[in-house]
PDB file of N, CA and C in Angstrom:
ATOM      1  N   MET J   1      94.869 -25.877  -4.698  1.00 81.00           N
ATOM      2  CA  MET J   1      94.121 -26.186  -6.070  1.00 81.00           C
ATOM      3  C   MET J   1      93.615 -25.475  -6.599  1.00 81.00           C
ATOM      4  N   LYS J   2      94.728 -26.254  -7.681  1.00 91.00           N
ATOM      5  CA  LYS J   2      94.018 -25.141  -8.879  1.00 91.00           C
ATOM      6  C   LYS J   2      92.492 -26.164  -9.897  1.00 91.00           C
ATOM      7  N   ALA J   3      93.050 -27.334  -9.717  1.00 95.00           N
ATOM      8  CA  ALA J   3      91.501 -27.766 -10.406  1.00 95.00           C
ATOM      9  C   ALA J   3      90.843 -28.893  -9.574  1.00 95.00           C
ATOM     10  N   ALA J   4      89.990 -30.196 -10.163  1.00 97.00           N
ATOM     11  CA  ALA J   4      90.083 -31.254  -9.690  1.00 97.00           C
ATOM     12  C   ALA J   4      89.521 -32.187 -10.584  1.00 97.00           C
ATOM     13  N   ILE J   5      89.853 -33.264 -10.551  1.00 98.00           N
ATOM     14  CA  ILE J   5      89.008 -34.140 -11.669  1.00 98.00           C
ATOM     15  C   ILE J   5      87.576 -34.986 -11.301  1.00 98.00           C
ATOM     16  N   ILE J   6      86.443 -34.839 -11.171  1.00 98.00           N
ATOM     17  CA  ILE J   6      85.468 -35.409 -10.155  1.00 98.00           C
ATOM     18  C   ILE J   6      84.659 -36.486 -11.412  1.00 98.00           C
ATOM     19  N   ILE J   7      84.964 -38.127 -11.154  1.00 98.00           N
ATOM     20  CA  ILE J   7      85.135 -39.570 -11.559  1.00 98.00           C
ATOM     21  C   ILE J   7      84.529 -39.239 -10.326  1.00 98.00           C
ATOM     22  N   PRO J   8      82.905 -39.801 -11.495  1.00 98.00           N
ATOM     23  CA  PRO J   8      81.657 -41.011 -10.798  1.00 98.00           C
ATOM     24  C   PRO J   8      82.057 -42.244 -11.270  1.00 98.00           C
ATOM     25  N   HIS J   9      81.342 -43.219 -10.574  1.00 98.00           N
ATOM     26  CA  HIS J   9      81.039 -44.611 -10.723  1.00 98.00           C
ATOM     27  C   HIS J   9      80.389 -45.477  -9.648  1.00 98.00           C
ATOM     28  N   TYR J  10      80.257 -46.794 -10.675  1.00 97.00           N
ATOM     29  CA  TYR J  10      79.609 -47.731 -10.189  1.00 97.00           C
ATOM     30  C   TYR J  10      79.843 -48.611  -9.964  1.00 97.00           C
ATOM     31  N   LYS J  11      80.257 -49.711  -9.382  1.00 97.00           N
ATOM     32  CA  LYS J  11      80.812 -50.913  -9.717  1.00 97.00           C
ATOM     33  C   LYS J  11      81.674 -51.197 -11.308  1.00 97.00           C
ATOM     34  N   ASP J  12      82.988 -50.563 -11.617  1.00 96.00           N
ATOM     35  CA  ASP J  12      83.589 -50.639 -12.394  1.00 96.00           C
ATOM     36  C   ASP J  12      84.681 -50.464 -11.953  1.00 96.00           C
ATOM     37  N   VAL J  13      85.567 -51.041 -11.347  1.00 97.00           N
ATOM     38  CA  VAL J  13      86.931 -50.771 -10.975  1.00 97.00           C
ATOM     39  C   VAL J  13      87.514 -50.809 -12.344  1.00 97.00           C
ATOM     40  N   ASP J  14      86.889 -52.563 -12.966  1.00 98.00           N
ATOM     41  CA  ASP J  14      88.655 -52.113 -14.123  1.00 98.00           C
ATOM     42  C   ASP J  14      88.955 -51.129 -14.487  1.00 98.00           C
ATOM     43  N   ARG J  15      87.699 -50.710 -15.044  1.00 98.00           N
ATOM     44  CA  ARG J  15      87.651 -49.148 -15.799  1.00 98.00           C
ATOM     45  C   ARG J  15      87.588 -48.145 -15.645  1.00 98.00           C
ATOM     46  N   LEU J  16      87.956 -47.660 -13.724  1.00 98.00           N
ATOM     47  CA  LEU J  16      87.603 -46.701 -13.184  1.00 98.00           C
ATOM     48  C   LEU J  16      89.424 -47.123 -12.751  1.00 98.00           C
ATOM     49  N   GLU J  17      89.942 -48.684 -12.939  1.00 98.00           N
ATOM     50  CA  GLU J  17      91.522 -47.786 -12.430  1.00 98.00           C
ATOM     51  C   GLU J  17      92.288 -47.525 -13.847  1.00 98.00           C
ATOM     52  N   ARG J  18      92.084 -48.623 -14.876  1.00 98.00           N
ATOM     53  CA  ARG J  18      91.903 -47.519 -16.252  1.00 98.00           C
ATOM     54  C   ARG J  18      92.297 -45.918 -16.291  1.00 98.00           C
ATOM     55  N   CYS J  19      91.499 -45.827 -15.948  1.00 98.00           N
ATOM     56  CA  CYS J  19      90.878 -43.953 -16.233  1.00 98.00           C
ATOM     57  C   CYS J  19      91.817 -43.172 -15.453  1.00 98.00           C
ATOM     58  N   LEU J  20      92.253 -43.810 -13.768  1.00 98.00           N
ATOM     59  CA  LEU J  20      93.201 -43.522 -12.806  1.00 98.00           C
ATOM     60  C   LEU J  20      94.430 -43.515 -12.893  1.00 98.00           C
ATOM     61  N   LYS J  21      94.994 -44.685 -14.416  1.00 98.00           N
ATOM     62  CA  LYS J  21      96.315 -44.980 -13.898  1.00 98.00           C
ATOM     63  C   LYS J  21      96.782 -43.721 -15.352  1.00 98.00           C
ATOM     64  N   ALA J  22      95.730 -43.673 -16.152  1.00 97.00           N
ATOM     65  CA  ALA J  22      95.363 -43.304 -18.140  1.00 97.00           C
ATOM     66  C   ALA J  22      96.240 -41.412 -16.942  1.00 97.00           C
ATOM     67  N   LEU J  23      95.231 -41.035 -15.895  1.00 97.00           N
ATOM     68  CA  LEU J  23      95.916 -39.690 -14.759  1.00 97.00           C
ATOM     69  C   LEU J  23      97.049 -39.770 -14.010  1.00 97.00           C
ATOM     70  N   GLN J  24      97.318 -40.746 -13.330  1.00 95.00           N
ATOM     71  CA  GLN J  24      98.468 -40.985 -12.529  1.00 95.00           C
ATOM     72  C   GLN J  24      99.711 -39.769 -13.621  1.00 95.00           C
ATOM     73  N   PRO J  25     100.269 -40.360 -14.425  1.00 95.00           N
ATOM     74  CA  PRO J  25     100.809 -39.135 -14.758  1.00 95.00           C
ATOM     75  C   PRO J  25     100.459 -37.473 -15.290  1.00 95.00           C
ATOM     76  N   GLN J  26      99.571 -37.450 -15.437  1.00 95.00           N
ATOM     77  CA  GLN J  26      99.163 -36.360 -16.142  1.00 95.00           C
ATOM     78  C   GLN J  26      99.472 -35.020 -14.454  1.00 95.00           C
ATOM     79  N   VAL J  27      98.422 -36.092 -12.996  1.00 95.00           N
ATOM     80  CA  VAL J  27      98.578 -35.350 -12.600  1.00 95.00           C
ATOM     81  C   VAL J  27     100.206 -35.359 -11.591  1.00 95.00           C
ATOM     82  N   SER J  28     100.362 -36.137 -12.205  1.00 91.00           N
ATOM     83  CA  SER J  28     101.627 -36.052 -10.955  1.00 91.00           C
ATOM     84  C   SER J  28     102.915 -35.457 -11.473  1.00 91.00           C
ATOM     85  N   THR J  29     102.992 -34.763 -12.376  1.00 90.00           N
ATOM     86  CA  THR J  29     104.085 -33.655 -12.831  1.00 90.00           C
ATOM     87  C   THR J  29     104.872 -32.981 -11.899  1.00 90.00           C
ATOM     88  N   PRO J  30     106.157 -31.948 -12.075  1.00 89.00           N
ATOM     89  CA  PRO J  30     106.193 -31.643 -10.903  1.00 89.00           C
ATOM     90  C   PRO J  30     105.701 -30.200 -11.230  1.00 89.00           C
ATOM     91  N   GLU J  31     105.354 -29.807 -12.891  1.00 88.00           N
ATOM     92  CA  GLU J  31     105.025 -28.667 -12.242  1.00 88.00           C
ATOM     93  C   GLU J  31     102.917 -28.715 -11.280  1.00 88.00           C
ATOM     94  N   LEU J  32     102.551 -29.990 -11.706  1.00 88.00           N
ATOM     95  CA  LEU J  32     100.905 -29.656 -10.990  1.00 88.00           C
ATOM     96  C   LEU J  32     101.082 -30.649  -9.698  1.00 88.00           C
ATOM     97  N   ALA J  33     102.136 -31.006  -9.091  1.00 84.00           N
ATOM     98  CA  ALA J  33     102.220 -31.988  -7.975  1.00 84.00           C
ATOM     99  C   ALA J  33     101.268 -30.897  -6.757  1.00 84.00           C
ATOM    100  N   GLY J  34     100.377 -32.028  -6.104  1.00 88.00           N
ATOM    101  CA  GLY J  34      99.240 -30.415  -4.673  1.00 88.00           C
ATOM    102  C   GLY J  34      98.597 -29.691  -6.488  1.00 88.00           C
ATOM    103  N   GLN J  35      98.062 -29.354  -7.227  1.00 93.00           N
ATOM    104  CA  GLN J  35      97.848 -28.714  -7.901  1.00 93.00           C
ATOM    105  C   GLN J  35      96.383 -29.023  -7.896  1.00 93.00           C
ATOM    106  N   ILE J  36      96.596 -30.878  -8.278  1.00 96.00           N
ATOM    107  CA  ILE J  36      95.226 -31.054  -8.568  1.00 96.00           C
ATOM    108  C   ILE J  36      94.532 -32.432  -7.329  1.00 96.00           C
ATOM    109  N   ASP J  37      93.074 -32.581  -7.385  1.00 95.00           N
ATOM    110  CA  ASP J  37      92.793 -33.083  -6.889  1.00 95.00           C
ATOM    111  C   ASP J  37      91.134 -33.744  -7.361  1.00 95.00           C
ATOM    112  N   VAL J  38      92.068 -35.132  -7.195  1.00 97.00           N
ATOM    113  CA  VAL J  38      91.176 -36.155  -7.909  1.00 97.00           C
ATOM    114  C   VAL J  38      90.530 -36.717  -7.158  1.00 97.00           C
ATOM    115  N   VAL J  39      88.688 -36.879  -7.678  1.00 98.00           N
ATOM    116  CA  VAL J  39      87.907 -37.003  -6.754  1.00 98.00           C
ATOM    117  C   VAL J  39      86.741 -37.499  -6.787  1.00 98.00           C
ATOM    118  N   VAL J  40      87.216 -39.295  -6.666  1.00 98.00           N
ATOM    119  CA  VAL J  40      86.012 -40.111  -7.141  1.00 98.00           C
ATOM    120  C   VAL J  40      84.715 -40.509  -6.418  1.00 98.00           C
ATOM    121  N   ALA J  41      83.647 -40.564  -7.278  1.00 98.00           N
ATOM    122  CA  ALA J  41      83.088 -40.422  -6.489  1.00 98.00           C
ATOM    123  C   ALA J  41      81.387 -41.256  -7.227  1.00 98.00           C
ATOM    124  N   ASP J  42      82.385 -41.863  -5.699  1.00 98.00           N
ATOM    125  CA  ASP J  42      81.227 -43.595  -5.448  1.00 98.00           C
ATOM    126  C   ASP J  42      80.020 -43.270  -4.758  1.00 98.00           C
ATOM    127  N   ASN J  43      78.502 -44.657  -6.588  1.00 96.00           N
ATOM    128  CA  ASN J  43      77.420 -43.688  -6.194  1.00 96.00           C
ATOM    129  C   ASN J  43      76.680 -45.660  -5.160  1.00 96.00           C
ATOM    130  N   ASN J  44      78.246 -45.309  -3.452  1.00 96.00           N
ATOM    131  CA  ASN J  44      77.447 -46.250  -3.117  1.00 96.00           C
ATOM    132  C   ASN J  44      77.726 -47.945  -4.200  1.00 96.00           C
ATOM    133  N   SER J  45      77.898 -48.274  -4.181  1.00 96.00           N
ATOM    134  CA  SER J  45      78.325 -49.278  -4.972  1.00 96.00           C
ATOM    135  C   SER J  45      78.669 -50.417  -4.174  1.00 96.00           C
ATOM    136  N   GLY J  46      79.260 -49.983  -2.289  1.00 95.00           N
ATOM    137  CA  GLY J  46      79.709 -51.181  -1.656  1.00 95.00           C
ATOM    138  C   GLY J  46      80.956 -51.995  -1.591  1.00 95.00           C
ATOM    139  N   ILE J  47      81.233 -50.981  -3.322  1.00 96.00           N
ATOM    140  CA  ILE J  47      82.887 -51.971  -2.621  1.00 96.00           C
ATOM    141  C   ILE J  47      83.577 -50.304  -1.778  1.00 96.00           C
ATOM    142  N   ASP J  48      85.012 -51.110  -1.731  1.00 96.00           N
ATOM    143  CA  ASP J  48      85.677 -50.691  -0.841  1.00 96.00           C
ATOM    144  C   ASP J  48      86.776 -49.995  -2.229  1.00 96.00           C
ATOM    145  N   LEU J  49      86.942 -49.052  -2.576  1.00 97.00           N
ATOM    146  CA  LEU J  49      88.516 -48.143  -2.992  1.00 97.00           C
ATOM    147  C   LEU J  49      89.397 -47.510  -2.453  1.00 97.00           C
ATOM    148  N   THR J  50      89.014 -47.982  -1.615  1.00 95.00           N
ATOM    149  CA  THR J  50      90.133 -47.459  -1.245  1.00 95.00           C
ATOM    150  C   THR J  50      91.810 -47.330  -1.773  1.00 95.00           C
ATOM    151  N   ASP J  51      92.360 -49.041  -1.716  1.00 97.00           N
ATOM    152  CA  ASP J  51      93.339 -49.482  -1.393  1.00 97.00           C
ATOM    153  C   ASP J  51      93.862 -48.468  -3.044  1.00 97.00           C
ATOM    154  N   LEU J  52      92.852 -49.212  -4.960  1.00 97.00           N
ATOM    155  CA  LEU J  52      92.664 -48.631  -5.826  1.00 97.00           C
ATOM    156  C   LEU J  52      93.410 -46.688  -5.388  1.00 97.00           C
ATOM    157  N   ALA J  53      92.775 -46.675  -4.219  1.00 96.00           N
ATOM    158  CA  ALA J  53      93.154 -44.483  -4.571  1.00 96.00           C
ATOM    159  C   ALA J  53      94.157 -44.421  -3.435  1.00 96.00           C
ATOM    160  N   LYS J  54      94.940 -45.435  -2.984  1.00 96.00           N
ATOM    161  CA  LYS J  54      95.845 -45.084  -2.424  1.00 96.00           C
ATOM    162  C   LYS J  54      97.602 -45.259  -3.489  1.00 96.00           C
ATOM    163  N   GLN J  55      96.828 -46.793  -4.108  1.00 97.00           N
ATOM    164  CA  GLN J  55      98.189 -46.722  -6.150  1.00 97.00           C
ATOM    165  C   GLN J  55      98.116 -45.752  -6.786  1.00 97.00           C
ATOM    166  N   TYR J  56      97.258 -44.908  -6.953  1.00 96.00           N
ATOM    167  CA  TYR J  56      97.046 -43.315  -8.141  1.00 96.00           C
ATOM    168  C   TYR J  56      96.976 -42.012  -7.021  1.00 96.00           C
ATOM    169  N   PRO J  57      97.542 -41.304  -6.013  1.00 93.00           N
ATOM    170  CA  PRO J  57      97.895 -40.437  -5.785  1.00 93.00           C
ATOM    171  C   PRO J  57      97.694 -39.258  -6.474  1.00 93.00           C
ATOM    172  N   PRO J  58      96.929 -37.783  -6.835  1.00 93.00           N
ATOM    173  CA  PRO J  58      96.725 -37.904  -5.249  1.00 93.00           C
ATOM    174  C   PRO J  58      94.867 -37.813  -5.243  1.00 93.00           C
ATOM    175  N   THR J  59      94.742 -39.176  -5.078  1.00 96.00           N
ATOM    176  CA  THR J  59      93.606 -39.448  -5.639  1.00 96.00           C
ATOM    177  C   THR J  59      92.180 -40.108  -3.710  1.00 96.00           C
ATOM    178  N   ARG J  60      91.035 -39.242  -3.973  1.00 97.00           N
ATOM    179  CA  ARG J  60      90.152 -39.829  -2.513  1.00 97.00           C
ATOM    180  C   ARG J  60      88.699 -40.295  -3.356  1.00 97.00           C
ATOM    181  N   VAL J  61      88.424 -41.024  -2.636  1.00 98.00           N
ATOM    182  CA  VAL J  61      86.823 -41.804  -2.897  1.00 98.00           C
ATOM    183  C   VAL J  61      86.031 -40.604  -1.830  1.00 98.00           C
ATOM    184  N   ILE J  62      84.862 -40.689  -2.064  1.00 97.00           N
ATOM    185  CA  ILE J  62      83.818 -40.165  -1.273  1.00 97.00           C
ATOM    186  C   ILE J  62      82.389 -41.431  -1.938  1.00 97.00           C
ATOM    187  N   VAL J  63      81.131 -41.107  -0.721  1.00 97.00           N
ATOM    188  CA  VAL J  63      80.742 -42.216  -1.413  1.00 97.00           C
ATOM    189  C   VAL J  63      78.978 -41.114  -1.015  1.00 97.00           C
ATOM    190  N   GLU J  64      78.741 -40.841  -2.528  1.00 97.00           N
ATOM    191  CA  GLU J  64      77.306 -40.422  -2.635  1.00 97.00           C
ATOM    192  C   GLU J  64      76.140 -42.092  -2.804  1.00 97.00           C
ATOM    193  N   THR J  65      75.431 -41.316  -1.794  1.00 96.00           N
ATOM    194  CA  THR J  65      73.894 -42.848  -1.412  1.00 96.00           C
ATOM    195  C   THR J  65      73.011 -42.424  -2.305  1.00 96.00           C
ATOM    196  N   THR J  66      72.640 -40.981  -2.741  1.00 96.00           N
ATOM    197  CA  THR J  66      71.925 -40.686  -4.053  1.00 96.00           C
ATOM    198  C   THR J  66      72.242 -41.805  -5.345  1.00 96.00           C
ATOM    199  N   LYS J  67      71.269 -42.126  -5.863  1.00 95.00           N
ATOM    200  CA  LYS J  67      71.794 -42.909  -7.144  1.00 95.00           C
ATOM    201  C   LYS J  67      72.021 -41.409  -8.049  1.00 95.00           C
ATOM    202  N   GLY J  68      72.861 -42.119  -9.122  1.00 95.00           N
ATOM    203  CA  GLY J  68      72.159 -41.942 -10.355  1.00 95.00           C
ATOM    204  C   GLY J  68      74.699 -40.999 -10.414  1.00 95.00           C
ATOM    205  N   ALA J  69      74.264 -41.151 -11.721  1.00 95.00           N
ATOM    206  CA  ALA J  69      76.035 -40.292 -12.602  1.00 95.00           C
ATOM    207  C   ALA J  69      76.143 -38.546 -12.139  1.00 95.00           C
ATOM    208  N   ALA J  70      74.914 -38.081 -11.812  1.00 96.00           N
ATOM    209  CA  ALA J  70      74.580 -36.649 -11.916  1.00 96.00           C
ATOM    210  C   ALA J  70      74.464 -36.675  -9.360  1.00 96.00           C
ATOM    211  N   ALA J  71      73.657 -37.421  -9.560  1.00 97.00           N
ATOM    212  CA  ALA J  71      74.601 -37.021  -8.121  1.00 97.00           C
ATOM    213  C   ALA J  71      75.434 -37.476  -7.619  1.00 97.00           C
ATOM    214  N   ALA J  72      76.359 -38.197  -8.143  1.00 97.00           N
ATOM    215  CA  ALA J  72      78.134 -38.541  -7.911  1.00 97.00           C
ATOM    216  C   ALA J  72      78.772 -37.104  -7.999  1.00 97.00           C
ATOM    217  N   ARG J  73      78.047 -36.827  -9.325  1.00 97.00           N
ATOM    218  CA  ARG J  73      79.344 -35.386 -10.234  1.00 97.00           C
ATOM    219  C   ARG J  73      78.625 -34.788  -8.931  1.00 97.00           C
ATOM    220  N   ASN J  74      77.947 -33.886  -9.021  1.00 97.00           N
ATOM    221  CA  ASN J  74      77.318 -32.964  -7.413  1.00 97.00           C
ATOM    222  C   ASN J  74      78.254 -33.318  -6.090  1.00 97.00           C
ATOM    223  N   ARG J  75      78.122 -34.086  -5.717  1.00 97.00           N
ATOM    224  CA  ARG J  75      78.810 -34.369  -4.741  1.00 97.00           C
ATOM    225  C   ARG J  75      80.293 -34.232  -4.797  1.00 97.00           C
ATOM    226  N   GLY J  76      81.285 -34.821  -5.468  1.00 97.00           N
ATOM    227  CA  GLY J  76      82.443 -34.498  -6.503  1.00 97.00           C
ATOM    228  C   GLY J  76      82.603 -33.082  -5.415  1.00 97.00           C
ATOM    229  N   VAL J  77      81.904 -32.451  -6.954  1.00 97.00           N
ATOM    230  CA  VAL J  77      82.722 -30.909  -6.489  1.00 97.00           C
ATOM    231  C   VAL J  77      81.307 -30.660  -4.644  1.00 97.00           C
ATOM    232  N   LYS J  78      80.909 -30.384  -4.491  1.00 97.00           N
ATOM    233  CA  LYS J  78      80.712 -30.338  -3.094  1.00 97.00           C
ATOM    234  C   LYS J  78      82.495 -30.853  -2.511  1.00 97.00           C
ATOM    235  N   GLU J  79      82.474 -31.661  -2.575  1.00 96.00           N
ATOM    236  CA  GLU J  79      84.307 -32.055  -1.035  1.00 96.00           C
ATOM    237  C   GLU J  79      84.868 -31.437  -2.001  1.00 96.00           C
ATOM    238  N   THR J  80      85.927 -30.485  -3.295  1.00 96.00           N
ATOM    239  CA  THR J  80      86.048 -29.893  -2.959  1.00 96.00           C
ATOM    240  C   THR J  80      86.602 -28.320  -3.733  1.00 96.00           C
ATOM    241  N   THR J  81      87.194 -27.785  -2.797  1.00 95.00           N
ATOM    242  CA  THR J  81      87.012 -25.845  -3.076  1.00 95.00           C
ATOM    243  C   THR J  81      88.864 -26.453  -4.681  1.00 95.00           C
ATOM    244  N   ALA J  82      88.564 -26.506  -5.035  1.00 96.00           N
ATOM    245  CA  ALA J  82      89.873 -25.845  -6.825  1.00 96.00           C
ATOM    246  C   ALA J  82      88.206 -24.646  -7.570  1.00 96.00           C
ATOM    247  N   PRO J  83      88.911 -24.398  -7.651  1.00 93.00           N
ATOM    248  CA  PRO J  83      88.342 -23.727  -8.703  1.00 93.00           C
ATOM    249  C   PRO J  83      87.555 -23.740 -10.431  1.00 93.00           C
ATOM    250  N   LEU J  84      88.435 -24.764 -10.485  1.00 93.00           N
ATOM    251  CA  LEU J  84      88.209 -25.501 -12.517  1.00 93.00           C
ATOM    252  C   LEU J  84      88.037 -26.805 -12.116  1.00 93.00           C
ATOM    253  N   LEU J  85      86.839 -26.981 -12.269  1.00 95.00           N
ATOM    254  CA  LEU J  85      86.043 -28.177 -12.306  1.00 95.00           C
ATOM    255  C   LEU J  85      85.954 -29.157 -13.676  1.00 95.00           C
ATOM    256  N   PHE J  86      87.451 -29.941 -13.770  1.00 96.00           N
ATOM    257  CA  PHE J  86      87.452 -31.186 -14.860  1.00 96.00           C
ATOM    258  C   PHE J  86      86.527 -32.287 -14.464  1.00 96.00           C
ATOM    259  N   PHE J  87      85.493 -33.176 -15.259  1.00 97.00           N
ATOM    260  CA  PHE J  87      85.104 -34.022 -15.271  1.00 97.00           C
ATOM    261  C   PHE J  87      85.188 -35.966 -16.641  1.00 97.00           C
ATOM    262  N   ILE J  88      85.488 -36.878 -15.762  1.00 98.00           N
ATOM    263  CA  ILE J  88      85.261 -37.952 -16.903  1.00 98.00           C
ATOM    264  C   ILE J  88      84.699 -39.052 -16.243  1.00 98.00           C
ATOM    265  N   ASP J  89      84.109 -39.690 -16.679  1.00 97.00           N
ATOM    266  CA  ASP J  89      83.542 -41.030 -16.836  1.00 97.00           C
ATOM    267  C   ASP J  89      84.357 -42.206 -16.067  1.00 97.00           C
ATOM    268  N   ALA J  90      84.162 -42.720 -15.341  1.00 97.00           N
ATOM    269  CA  ALA J  90      85.268 -44.154 -14.943  1.00 97.00           C
ATOM    270  C   ALA J  90      85.480 -44.437 -16.105  1.00 97.00           C
ATOM    271  N   ASP J  91      84.751 -44.505 -16.726  1.00 96.00           N
ATOM    272  CA  ASP J  91      84.759 -45.619 -17.863  1.00 96.00           C
ATOM    273  C   ASP J  91      86.056 -45.761 -18.987  1.00 96.00           C
ATOM    274  N   CYS J  92      85.791 -43.747 -19.139  1.00 97.00           N
ATOM    275  CA  CYS J  92      86.442 -42.803 -19.768  1.00 97.00           C
ATOM    276  C   CYS J  92      88.105 -43.287 -19.931  1.00 97.00           C
ATOM    277  N   LEU J  93      88.177 -42.993 -20.693  1.00 97.00           N
ATOM    278  CA  LEU J  93      90.346 -43.197 -21.005  1.00 97.00           C
ATOM    279  C   LEU J  93      91.233 -42.046 -21.312  1.00 97.00           C
ATOM    280  N   PRO J  94      91.350 -40.603 -21.131  1.00 97.00           N
ATOM    281  CA  PRO J  94      91.798 -39.907 -21.150  1.00 97.00           C
ATOM    282  C   PRO J  94      92.887 -39.945 -22.132  1.00 97.00           C
ATOM    283  N   ALA J  95      92.861 -38.939 -22.765  1.00 97.00           N
ATOM    284  CA  ALA J  95      94.149 -38.567 -23.654  1.00 97.00           C
ATOM    285  C   ALA J  95      95.580 -38.112 -23.145  1.00 97.00           C
ATOM    286  N   ASP J  96      96.030 -38.940 -23.543  1.00 96.00           N
ATOM    287  CA  ASP J  96      97.455 -38.648 -22.578  1.00 96.00           C
ATOM    288  C   ASP J  96      97.847 -36.516 -22.020  1.00 96.00           C
ATOM    289  N   ASP J  97      97.243 -35.877 -23.197  1.00 96.00           N
ATOM    290  CA  ASP J  97      98.234 -34.387 -22.496  1.00 96.00           C
ATOM    291  C   ASP J  97      96.497 -33.848 -22.735  1.00 96.00           C
ATOM    292  N   TRP J  98      95.292 -35.165 -22.043  1.00 96.00           N
ATOM    293  CA  TRP J  98      93.848 -34.931 -21.237  1.00 96.00           C
ATOM    294  C   TRP J  98      94.107 -33.270 -20.404  1.00 96.00           C
ATOM    295  N   VAL J  99      94.905 -33.921 -19.575  1.00 95.00           N
ATOM    296  CA  VAL J  99      95.006 -32.625 -17.778  1.00 95.00           C
ATOM    297  C   VAL J  99      95.232 -31.392 -18.850  1.00 95.00           C
ATOM    298  N   ALA J 100      96.860 -31.546 -19.126  1.00 92.00           N
ATOM    299  CA  ALA J 100      97.599 -30.245 -19.801  1.00 92.00           C
ATOM    300  C   ALA J 100      96.840 -29.724 -20.974  1.00 92.00           C
ATOM    301  N   THR J 101      95.578 -30.131 -21.708  1.00 93.00           N
ATOM    302  CA  THR J 101      94.662 -29.344 -22.291  1.00 93.00           C
ATOM    303  C   THR J 101      93.858 -28.676 -22.111  1.00 93.00           C
ATOM    304  N   ALA J 102      92.912 -29.219 -20.561  1.00 91.00           N
ATOM    305  CA  ALA J 102      92.491 -28.441 -19.783  1.00 91.00           C
ATOM    306  C   ALA J 102      92.512 -27.220 -19.319  1.00 91.00           C
ATOM    307  N   LEU J 103      93.742 -27.601 -18.556  1.00 90.00           N
ATOM    308  CA  LEU J 103      94.420 -25.839 -18.376  1.00 90.00           C
ATOM    309  C   LEU J 103      95.270 -25.173 -18.640  1.00 90.00           C
ATOM    310  N   ARG J 104      94.860 -26.065 -19.934  1.00 89.00           N
ATOM    311  CA  ARG J 104      95.131 -24.635 -21.614  1.00 89.00           C
ATOM    312  C   ARG J 104      94.562 -23.508 -22.329  1.00 89.00           C
ATOM    313  N   LEU J 105      93.127 -24.244 -21.824  1.00 89.00           N
ATOM    314  CA  LEU J 105      92.173 -23.562 -22.594  1.00 89.00           C
ATOM    315  C   LEU J 105      91.531 -23.430 -21.843  1.00 89.00           C
ATOM    316  N   MET J 106      91.295 -23.357 -20.502  1.00 80.00           N
ATOM    317  CA  MET J 106      90.910 -23.001 -18.840  1.00 80.00           C
ATOM    318  C   MET J 106      91.796 -21.595 -19.212  1.00 80.00           C
ATOM    319  N   ASP J 107      93.117 -21.542 -19.704  1.00 68.00           N
ATOM    320  CA  ASP J 107      93.536 -20.292 -18.732  1.00 68.00           C
ATOM    321  C   ASP J 107      93.600 -19.756 -20.511  1.00 68.00           C
ATOM    322  N   ALA J 108      92.913 -19.803 -21.693  1.00 75.00           N
ATOM    323  CA  ALA J 108      92.718 -19.064 -22.091  1.00 75.00           C
ATOM    324  C   ALA J 108      91.287 -18.714 -22.560  1.00 75.00           C
ATOM    325  N   ALA J 109      90.381 -19.328 -22.244  1.00 68.00           N
ATOM    326  CA  ALA J 109      88.422 -19.491 -22.131  1.00 68.00           C
ATOM    327  C   ALA J 109      87.880 -19.642 -21.256  1.00 68.00           C
ATOM    328  N   PRO J 110      88.278 -19.127 -19.737  1.00 56.00           N
ATOM    329  CA  PRO J 110      87.507 -19.888 -18.636  1.00 56.00           C
ATOM    330  C   PRO J 110      85.653 -19.819 -19.789  1.00 56.00           C
TER     331      PRO J 110
END
């Protein structure tokens, strides 16, 4: 695993889906297939995100019961072994080259 994208989430499925949809072509390129771990850290919203995660592989969902985005982010970090960590919020829409730019910059100046 080269990098993990940690996405805290709480009761905002529409925007989370927009975020995942924008990330999907970036993390599924032939160069990055199997190299990016997309972790949605749901902040105990009570919403089943299983089907959504299946639509956007390699997304997986974990649940953090402690309230707050920081707790969700920290749980996401604990759930991955990737050496590089990229953070984005569920209500953000990444640029088309967000992952490639992050990887390029991390390789240039970790």
